[in-house]
Short mmCIF file of C-alpha atoms in Angstrom, two decimals:
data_model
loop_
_atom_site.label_atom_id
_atom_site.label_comp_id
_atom_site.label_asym_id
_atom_site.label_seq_id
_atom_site.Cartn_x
_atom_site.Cartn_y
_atom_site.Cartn_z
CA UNK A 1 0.00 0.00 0.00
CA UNK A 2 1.19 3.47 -1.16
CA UNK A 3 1.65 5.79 2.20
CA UNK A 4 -0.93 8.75 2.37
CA UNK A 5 0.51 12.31 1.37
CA UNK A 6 1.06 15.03 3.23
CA UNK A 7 -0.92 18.15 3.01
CA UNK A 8 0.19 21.30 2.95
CA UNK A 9 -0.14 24.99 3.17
CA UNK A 10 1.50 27.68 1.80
CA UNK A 11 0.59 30.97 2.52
CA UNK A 12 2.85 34.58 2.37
CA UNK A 13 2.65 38.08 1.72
CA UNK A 14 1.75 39.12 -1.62
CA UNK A 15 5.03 39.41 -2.98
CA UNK A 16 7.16 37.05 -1.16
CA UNK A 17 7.85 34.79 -4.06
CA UNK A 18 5.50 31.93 -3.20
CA UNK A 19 4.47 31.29 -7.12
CA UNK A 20 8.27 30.87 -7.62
CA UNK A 21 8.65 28.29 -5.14
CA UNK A 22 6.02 26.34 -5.65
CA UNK A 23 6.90 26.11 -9.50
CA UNK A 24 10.37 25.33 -8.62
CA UNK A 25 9.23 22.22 -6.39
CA UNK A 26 6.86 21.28 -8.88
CA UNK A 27 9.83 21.37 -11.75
CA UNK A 28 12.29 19.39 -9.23
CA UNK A 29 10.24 16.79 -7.44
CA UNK A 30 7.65 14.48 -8.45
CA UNK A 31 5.75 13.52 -5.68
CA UNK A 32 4.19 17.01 -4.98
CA UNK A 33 0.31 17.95 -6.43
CA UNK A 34 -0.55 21.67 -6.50
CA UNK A 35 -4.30 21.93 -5.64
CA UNK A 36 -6.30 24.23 -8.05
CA UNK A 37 -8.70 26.56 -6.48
CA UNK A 38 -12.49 27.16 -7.89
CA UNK A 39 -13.53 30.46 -8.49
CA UNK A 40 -16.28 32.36 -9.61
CA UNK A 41 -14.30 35.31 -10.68
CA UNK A 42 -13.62 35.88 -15.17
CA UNK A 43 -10.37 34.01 -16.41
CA UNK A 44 -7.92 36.70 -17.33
CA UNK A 45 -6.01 36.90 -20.16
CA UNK A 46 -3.53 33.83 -20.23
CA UNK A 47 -5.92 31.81 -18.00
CA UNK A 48 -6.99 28.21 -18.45
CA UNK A 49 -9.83 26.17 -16.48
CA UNK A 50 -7.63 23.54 -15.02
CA UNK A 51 -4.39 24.97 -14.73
CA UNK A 52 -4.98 28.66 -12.99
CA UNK A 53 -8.40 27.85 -11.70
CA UNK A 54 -11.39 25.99 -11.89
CA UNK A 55 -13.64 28.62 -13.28
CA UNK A 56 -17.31 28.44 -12.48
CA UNK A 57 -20.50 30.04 -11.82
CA UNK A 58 -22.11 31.29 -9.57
CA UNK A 59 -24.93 28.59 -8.84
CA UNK A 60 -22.73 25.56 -9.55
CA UNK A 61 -20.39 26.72 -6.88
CA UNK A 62 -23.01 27.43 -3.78
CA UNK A 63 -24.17 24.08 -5.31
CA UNK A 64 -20.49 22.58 -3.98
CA UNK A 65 -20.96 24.67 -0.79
CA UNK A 66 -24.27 22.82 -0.42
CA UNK A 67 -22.78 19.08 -1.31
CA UNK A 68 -20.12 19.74 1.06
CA UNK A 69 -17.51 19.11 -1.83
CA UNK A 70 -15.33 21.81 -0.69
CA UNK A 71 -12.70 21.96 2.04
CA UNK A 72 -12.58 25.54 2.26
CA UNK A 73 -13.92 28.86 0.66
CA UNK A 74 -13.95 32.04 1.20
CA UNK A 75 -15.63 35.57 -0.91
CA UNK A 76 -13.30 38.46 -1.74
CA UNK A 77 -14.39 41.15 -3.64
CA UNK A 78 -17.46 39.76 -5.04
CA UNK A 79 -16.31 36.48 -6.27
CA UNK A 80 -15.93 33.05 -4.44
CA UNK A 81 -12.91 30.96 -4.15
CA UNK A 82 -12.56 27.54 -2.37
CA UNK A 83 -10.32 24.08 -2.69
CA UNK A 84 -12.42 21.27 -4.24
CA UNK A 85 -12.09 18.35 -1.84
CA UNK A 86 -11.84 15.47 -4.43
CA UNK A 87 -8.90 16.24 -6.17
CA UNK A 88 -7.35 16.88 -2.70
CA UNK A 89 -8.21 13.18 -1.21
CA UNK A 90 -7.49 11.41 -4.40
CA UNK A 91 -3.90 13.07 -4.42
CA UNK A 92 -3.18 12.51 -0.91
CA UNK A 93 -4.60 8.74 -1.07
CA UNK A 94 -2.40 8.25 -4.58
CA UNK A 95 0.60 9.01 -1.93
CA UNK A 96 1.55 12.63 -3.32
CA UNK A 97 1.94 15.37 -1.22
CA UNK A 98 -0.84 18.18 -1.64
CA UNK A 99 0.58 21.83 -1.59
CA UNK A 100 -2.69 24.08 -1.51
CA UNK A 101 -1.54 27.84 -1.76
CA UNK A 102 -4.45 30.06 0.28
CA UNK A 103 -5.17 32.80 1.88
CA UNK A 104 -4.56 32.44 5.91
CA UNK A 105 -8.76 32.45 6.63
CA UNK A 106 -8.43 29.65 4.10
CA UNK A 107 -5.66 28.04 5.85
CA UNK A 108 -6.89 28.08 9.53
CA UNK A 109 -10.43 26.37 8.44
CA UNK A 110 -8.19 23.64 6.47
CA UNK A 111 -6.63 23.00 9.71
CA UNK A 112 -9.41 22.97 11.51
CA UNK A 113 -11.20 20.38 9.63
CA UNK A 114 -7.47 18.16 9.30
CA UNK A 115 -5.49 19.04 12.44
CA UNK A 116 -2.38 17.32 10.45
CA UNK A 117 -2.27 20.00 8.14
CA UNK A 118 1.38 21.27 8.23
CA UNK A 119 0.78 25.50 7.66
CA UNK A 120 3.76 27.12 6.18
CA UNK A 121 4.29 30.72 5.67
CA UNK A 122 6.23 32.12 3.46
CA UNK A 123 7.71 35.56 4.30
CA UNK A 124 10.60 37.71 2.32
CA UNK A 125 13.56 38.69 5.19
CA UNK A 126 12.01 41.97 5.73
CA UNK A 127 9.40 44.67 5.13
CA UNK A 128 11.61 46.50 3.02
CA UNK A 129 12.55 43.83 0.85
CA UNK A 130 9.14 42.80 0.27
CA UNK A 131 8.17 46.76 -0.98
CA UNK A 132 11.51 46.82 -3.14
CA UNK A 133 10.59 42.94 -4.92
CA UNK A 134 6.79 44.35 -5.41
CA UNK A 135 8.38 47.78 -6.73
CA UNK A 136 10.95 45.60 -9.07
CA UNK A 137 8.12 43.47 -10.55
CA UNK A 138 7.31 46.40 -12.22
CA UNK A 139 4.00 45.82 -13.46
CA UNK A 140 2.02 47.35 -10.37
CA UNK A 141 1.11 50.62 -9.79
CA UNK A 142 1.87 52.71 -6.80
CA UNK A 143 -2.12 52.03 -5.73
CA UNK A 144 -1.89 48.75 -5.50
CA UNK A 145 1.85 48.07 -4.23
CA UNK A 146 0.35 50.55 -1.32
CA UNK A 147 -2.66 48.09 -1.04
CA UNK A 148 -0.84 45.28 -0.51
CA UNK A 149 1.59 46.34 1.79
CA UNK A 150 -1.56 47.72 4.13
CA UNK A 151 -2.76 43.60 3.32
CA UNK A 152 0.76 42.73 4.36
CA UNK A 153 0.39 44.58 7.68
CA UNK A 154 -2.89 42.51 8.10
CA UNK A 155 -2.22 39.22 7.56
CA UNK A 156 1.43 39.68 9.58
CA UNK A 157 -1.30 39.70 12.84
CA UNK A 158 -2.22 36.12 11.89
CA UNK A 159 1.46 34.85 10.88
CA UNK A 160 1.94 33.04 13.87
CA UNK A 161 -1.17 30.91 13.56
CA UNK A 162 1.35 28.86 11.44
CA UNK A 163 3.28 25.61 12.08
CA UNK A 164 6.19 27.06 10.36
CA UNK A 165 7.89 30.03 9.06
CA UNK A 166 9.63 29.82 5.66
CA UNK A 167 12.11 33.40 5.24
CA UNK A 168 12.61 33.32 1.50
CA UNK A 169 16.03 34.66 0.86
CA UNK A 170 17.18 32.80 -1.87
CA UNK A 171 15.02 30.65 -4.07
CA UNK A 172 16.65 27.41 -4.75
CA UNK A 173 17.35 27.55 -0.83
CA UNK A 174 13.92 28.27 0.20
CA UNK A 175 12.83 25.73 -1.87
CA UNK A 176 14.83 22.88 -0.78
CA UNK A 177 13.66 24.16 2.75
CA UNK A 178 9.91 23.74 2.02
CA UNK A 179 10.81 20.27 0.00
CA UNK A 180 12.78 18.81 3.57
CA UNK A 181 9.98 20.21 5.80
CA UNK A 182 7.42 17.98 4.21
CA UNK A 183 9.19 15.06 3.58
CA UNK A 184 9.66 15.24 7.19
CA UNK A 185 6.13 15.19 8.19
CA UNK A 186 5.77 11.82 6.12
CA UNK A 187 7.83 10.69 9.61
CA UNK A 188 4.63 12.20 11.83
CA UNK A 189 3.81 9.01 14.46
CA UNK A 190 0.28 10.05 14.24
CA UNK A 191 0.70 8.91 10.05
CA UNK A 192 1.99 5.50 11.17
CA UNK A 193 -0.53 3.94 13.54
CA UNK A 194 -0.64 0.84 11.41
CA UNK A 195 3.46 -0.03 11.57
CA UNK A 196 3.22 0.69 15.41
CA UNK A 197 0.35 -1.98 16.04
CA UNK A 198 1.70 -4.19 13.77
CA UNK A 199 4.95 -3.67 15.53
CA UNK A 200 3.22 -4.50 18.94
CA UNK A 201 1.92 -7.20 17.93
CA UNK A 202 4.91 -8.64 16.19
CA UNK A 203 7.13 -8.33 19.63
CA UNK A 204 4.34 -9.49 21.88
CA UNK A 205 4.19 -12.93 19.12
CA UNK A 206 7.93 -13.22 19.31
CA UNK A 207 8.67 -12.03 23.06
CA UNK A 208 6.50 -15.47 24.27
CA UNK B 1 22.54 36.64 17.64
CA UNK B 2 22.94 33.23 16.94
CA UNK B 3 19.79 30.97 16.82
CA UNK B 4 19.11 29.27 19.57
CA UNK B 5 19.43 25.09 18.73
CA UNK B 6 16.66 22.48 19.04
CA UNK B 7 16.55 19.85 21.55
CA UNK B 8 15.81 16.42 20.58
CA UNK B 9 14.95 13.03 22.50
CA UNK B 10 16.14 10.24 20.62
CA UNK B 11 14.82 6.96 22.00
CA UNK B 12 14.27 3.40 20.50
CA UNK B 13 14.64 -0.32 21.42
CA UNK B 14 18.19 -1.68 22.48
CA UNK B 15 19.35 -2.75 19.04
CA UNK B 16 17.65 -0.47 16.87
CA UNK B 17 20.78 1.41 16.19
CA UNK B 18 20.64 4.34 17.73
CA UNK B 19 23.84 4.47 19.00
CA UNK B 20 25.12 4.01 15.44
CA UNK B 21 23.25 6.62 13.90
CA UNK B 22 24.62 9.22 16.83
CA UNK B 23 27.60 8.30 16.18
CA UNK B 24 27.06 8.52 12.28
CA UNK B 25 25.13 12.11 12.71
CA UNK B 26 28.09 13.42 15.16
CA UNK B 27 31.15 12.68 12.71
CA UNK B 28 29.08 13.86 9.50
CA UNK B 29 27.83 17.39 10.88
CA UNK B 30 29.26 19.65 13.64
CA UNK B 31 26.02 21.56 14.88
CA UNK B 32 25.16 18.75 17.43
CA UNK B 33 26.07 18.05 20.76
CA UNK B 34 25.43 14.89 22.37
CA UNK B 35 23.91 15.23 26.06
CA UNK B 36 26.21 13.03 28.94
CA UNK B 37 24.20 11.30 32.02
CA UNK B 38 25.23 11.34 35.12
CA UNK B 39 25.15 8.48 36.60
CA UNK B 40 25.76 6.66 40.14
CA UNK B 41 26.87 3.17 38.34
CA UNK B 42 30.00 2.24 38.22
CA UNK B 43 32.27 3.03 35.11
CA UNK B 44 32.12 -0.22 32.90
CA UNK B 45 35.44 -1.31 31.34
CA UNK B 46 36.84 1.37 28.90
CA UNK B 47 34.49 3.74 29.78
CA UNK B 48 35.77 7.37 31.30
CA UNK B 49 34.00 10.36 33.05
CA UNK B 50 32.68 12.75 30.82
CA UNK B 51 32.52 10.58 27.50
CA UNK B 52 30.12 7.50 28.08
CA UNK B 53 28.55 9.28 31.70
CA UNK B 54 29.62 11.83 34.20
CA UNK B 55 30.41 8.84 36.90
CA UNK B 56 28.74 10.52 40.52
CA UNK B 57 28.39 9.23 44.33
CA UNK B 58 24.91 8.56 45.52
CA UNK B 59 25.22 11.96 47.83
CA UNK B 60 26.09 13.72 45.03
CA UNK B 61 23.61 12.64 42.26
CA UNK B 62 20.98 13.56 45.29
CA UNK B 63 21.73 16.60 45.42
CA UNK B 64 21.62 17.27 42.16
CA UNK B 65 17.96 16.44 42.28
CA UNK B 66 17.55 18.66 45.30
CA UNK B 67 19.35 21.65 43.30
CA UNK B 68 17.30 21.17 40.45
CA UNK B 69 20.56 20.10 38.39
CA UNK B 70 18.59 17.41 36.68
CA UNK B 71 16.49 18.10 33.16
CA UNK B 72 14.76 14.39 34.19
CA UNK B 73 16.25 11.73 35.84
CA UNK B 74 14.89 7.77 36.75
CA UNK B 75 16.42 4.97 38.75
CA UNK B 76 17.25 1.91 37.71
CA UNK B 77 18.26 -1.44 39.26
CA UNK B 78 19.55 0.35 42.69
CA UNK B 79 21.01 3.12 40.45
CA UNK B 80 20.37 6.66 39.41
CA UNK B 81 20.44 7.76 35.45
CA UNK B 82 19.54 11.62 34.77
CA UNK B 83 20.74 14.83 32.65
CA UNK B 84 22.61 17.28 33.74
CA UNK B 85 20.87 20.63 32.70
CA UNK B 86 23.78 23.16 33.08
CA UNK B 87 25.29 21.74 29.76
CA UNK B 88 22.48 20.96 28.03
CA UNK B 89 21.05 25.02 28.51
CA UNK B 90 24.71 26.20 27.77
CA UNK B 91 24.70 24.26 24.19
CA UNK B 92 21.40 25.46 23.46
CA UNK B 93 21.90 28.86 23.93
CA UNK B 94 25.71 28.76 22.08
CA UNK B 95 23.14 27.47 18.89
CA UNK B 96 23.91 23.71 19.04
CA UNK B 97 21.03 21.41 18.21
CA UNK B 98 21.31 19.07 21.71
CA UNK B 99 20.48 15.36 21.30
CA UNK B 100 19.54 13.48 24.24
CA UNK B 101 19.64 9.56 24.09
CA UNK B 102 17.20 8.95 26.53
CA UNK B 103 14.66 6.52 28.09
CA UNK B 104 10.85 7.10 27.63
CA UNK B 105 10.05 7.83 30.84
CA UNK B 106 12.71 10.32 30.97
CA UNK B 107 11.34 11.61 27.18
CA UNK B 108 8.41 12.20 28.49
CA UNK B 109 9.47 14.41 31.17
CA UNK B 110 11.49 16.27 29.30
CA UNK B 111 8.45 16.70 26.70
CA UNK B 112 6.41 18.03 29.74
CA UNK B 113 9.19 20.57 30.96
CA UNK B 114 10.16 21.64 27.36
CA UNK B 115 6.99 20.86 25.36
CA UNK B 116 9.36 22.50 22.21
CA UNK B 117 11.38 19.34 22.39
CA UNK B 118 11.36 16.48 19.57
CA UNK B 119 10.47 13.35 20.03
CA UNK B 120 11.99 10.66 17.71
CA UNK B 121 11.52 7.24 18.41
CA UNK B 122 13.87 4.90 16.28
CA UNK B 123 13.55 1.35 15.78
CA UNK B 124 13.73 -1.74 12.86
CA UNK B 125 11.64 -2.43 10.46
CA UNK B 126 10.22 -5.12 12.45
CA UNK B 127 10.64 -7.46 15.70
CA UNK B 128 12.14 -10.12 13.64
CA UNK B 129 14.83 -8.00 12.27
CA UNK B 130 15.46 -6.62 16.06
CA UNK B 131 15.91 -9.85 17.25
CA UNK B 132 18.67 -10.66 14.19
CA UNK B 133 20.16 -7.60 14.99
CA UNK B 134 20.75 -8.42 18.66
CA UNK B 135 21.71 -11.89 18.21
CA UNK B 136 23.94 -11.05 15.43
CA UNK B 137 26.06 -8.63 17.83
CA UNK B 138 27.17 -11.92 19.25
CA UNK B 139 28.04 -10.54 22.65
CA UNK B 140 24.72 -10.96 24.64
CA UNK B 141 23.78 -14.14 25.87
CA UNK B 142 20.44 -15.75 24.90
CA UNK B 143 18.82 -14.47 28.63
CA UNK B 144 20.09 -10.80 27.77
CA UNK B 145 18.46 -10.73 24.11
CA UNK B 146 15.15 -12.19 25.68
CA UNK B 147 14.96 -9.63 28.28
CA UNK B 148 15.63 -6.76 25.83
CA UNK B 149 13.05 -8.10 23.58
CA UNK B 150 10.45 -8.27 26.47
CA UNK B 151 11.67 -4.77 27.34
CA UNK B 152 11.27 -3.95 23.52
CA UNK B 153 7.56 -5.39 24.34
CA UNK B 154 6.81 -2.73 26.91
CA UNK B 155 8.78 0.04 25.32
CA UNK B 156 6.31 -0.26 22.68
CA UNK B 157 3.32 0.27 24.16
CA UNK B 158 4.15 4.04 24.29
CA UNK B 159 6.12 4.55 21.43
CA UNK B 160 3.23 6.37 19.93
CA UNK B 161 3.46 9.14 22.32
CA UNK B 162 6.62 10.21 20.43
CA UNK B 163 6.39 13.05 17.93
CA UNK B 164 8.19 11.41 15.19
CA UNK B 165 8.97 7.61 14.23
CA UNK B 166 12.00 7.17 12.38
CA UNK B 167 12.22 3.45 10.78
CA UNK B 168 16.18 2.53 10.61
CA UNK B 169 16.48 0.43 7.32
CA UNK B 170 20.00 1.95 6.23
CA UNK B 171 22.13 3.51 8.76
CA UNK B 172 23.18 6.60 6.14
CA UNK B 173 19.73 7.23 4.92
CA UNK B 174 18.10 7.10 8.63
CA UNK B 175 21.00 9.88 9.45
CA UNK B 176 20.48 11.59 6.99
CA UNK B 177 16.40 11.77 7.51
CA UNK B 178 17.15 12.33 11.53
CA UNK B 179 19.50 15.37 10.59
CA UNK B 180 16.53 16.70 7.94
CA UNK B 181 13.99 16.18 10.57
CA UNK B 182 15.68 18.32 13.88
CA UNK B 183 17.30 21.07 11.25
CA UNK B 184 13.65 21.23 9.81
CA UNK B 185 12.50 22.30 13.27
CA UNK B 186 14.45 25.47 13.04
CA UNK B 187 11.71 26.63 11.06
CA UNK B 188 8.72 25.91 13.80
CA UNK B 189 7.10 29.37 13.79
CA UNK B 190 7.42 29.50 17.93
CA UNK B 191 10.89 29.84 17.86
CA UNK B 192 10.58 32.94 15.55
CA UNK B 193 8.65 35.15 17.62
CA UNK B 194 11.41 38.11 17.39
CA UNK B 195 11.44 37.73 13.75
CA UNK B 196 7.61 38.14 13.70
CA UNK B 197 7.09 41.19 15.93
CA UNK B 198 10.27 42.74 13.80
CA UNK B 199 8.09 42.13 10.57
CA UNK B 200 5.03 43.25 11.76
CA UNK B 201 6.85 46.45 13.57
CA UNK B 202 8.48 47.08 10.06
CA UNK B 203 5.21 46.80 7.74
CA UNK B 204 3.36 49.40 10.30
CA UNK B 205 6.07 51.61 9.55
CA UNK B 206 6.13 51.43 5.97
CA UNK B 207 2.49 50.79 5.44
CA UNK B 208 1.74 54.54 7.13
#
């Protein structure tokens, strides 16, 4: 029998190169899923159902709210966004590790509902290094760089709601990091309740 | 500053190779130190004070209790076992990652004074290989192996209560996964709380 996955969460500031590390674990391991959200909100330009987001209305997602077919969602500005639960469980029971990347409302109800949940948060060294890499992107204007620093300042109050705390200085670093810290939960004693009764059992047959 | 180090239990049957893979993690990376008991047995052959045990008089390992010298400490067949907590603080604090090679009892208390602490429990693949492993040593007689595998018996009935399980196939790859698994801990979010009040601090300032 293929052992479960792990699942995890990565969350960070706007900014503080998340997107980058979770394509460079996807590029240099195998065994990791990334979860794709569903969301009400219009594909932008670029966007494909399946790969960005699921992209659905507005009935057919209260629909999942009502089956229960959703481990989390949440409604920002007008639109929903949640983590289908079936893709999750059929990853983790195939024996990959699930990364879901959410918001930290997201995050705590995932938790809540799977208390193994390893919650990661992913945070640049410093304020002022996360205003000069969203000033360097170049493609933001001053409104919105200003917005998300004020989210920054927000969701910094909740930052220690998390397991663990990834600084991204470097990215091949930071990834190798967040690759080691889950393939150390895959040694969790609370994942291997069948080896330790079997165990038991196996030294109580031979002890007599 | 310099990072305060993590403090790990490692406990597992007798013959699980433990004391291999110290030994193993000690010579291939320099950021550990290795907690000595004190003890009120008598040195064995070859073995000195301040290498195997700190070797102490009755009056003197009883005072040490009453000083509150002692991280935990247990008897055992008419002697005293415990760990010195003046070196064990001192390493901590200098940054080392501290192992202690422990008893569960005495992991447990630890656990309860330092509930940061990691629990790794270490043991075979299975009873039957425990058992080849202990008879293939070809130093204990067949009364010692049967009492360590009825010790193994008990042991296991609490093995669960350890954080992590770490299931020694290989003695390289079960170092290598115990040194991923304690320098993964550097990352556990409660050991960061500077580093969070700094960030938060700085994105108030910057945000305004």
């Amino acid at each position: 029998m293929k052992e479960r996955g792990i699942l995890a969460v990565v969350s960070g500031f706007s900014g503080a190169g998340k997107g980058t590390i979770m394509k460079a674990l996807l590029e240099r391991y195998d065994n990791y899923a990334l979860s794709i959200s569903a969301t009400t909100r219009k594909p932008r330009e670029g966007e494909q159902h399946g790969r960005e987001y699921f992209f659905v209305g507005e009935e057919e997602f209260e629909q999942m709210i009502a089956e229960d077919r959703l481990i989390e969602y949440a409604r920002y500005v007008d639109h929903y966004y949640g983590t289908p639960k079936d893709y999750v469980m059929s990853q983790l029971e195939a024996g990959k590790d699930v990364i879901l990347e959410i918001e930290i409302q997201g995050a705590l109800k995932v938790k809540e509902k799977f208390p193994e949940t390893l919650l990661v948060f992913v945070t640049p060294p410093s304020a002022e290094e996360l205003k000069r890499r969203l000033v360097n992107r170049g493609t933001e204007t001053a409104e919105v760089i200003e917005a998300r620093m004020k989210r920054a300042c927000e969701e910094a109050e909740q930052m220690d709601r998390y397991d663990y705390l990834l600084i991204n200085d470097e990215v091949d670093l930071c990834t190798e990091k967040l690759h080691r810290l889950i393939q150390a939960q895959h040694g969790k004693m609370t994942l291997h309740g069948e080896f330790v009764s079997r165990m038991k059992q196996e030294l109580k047959d031979i002890s007599e």
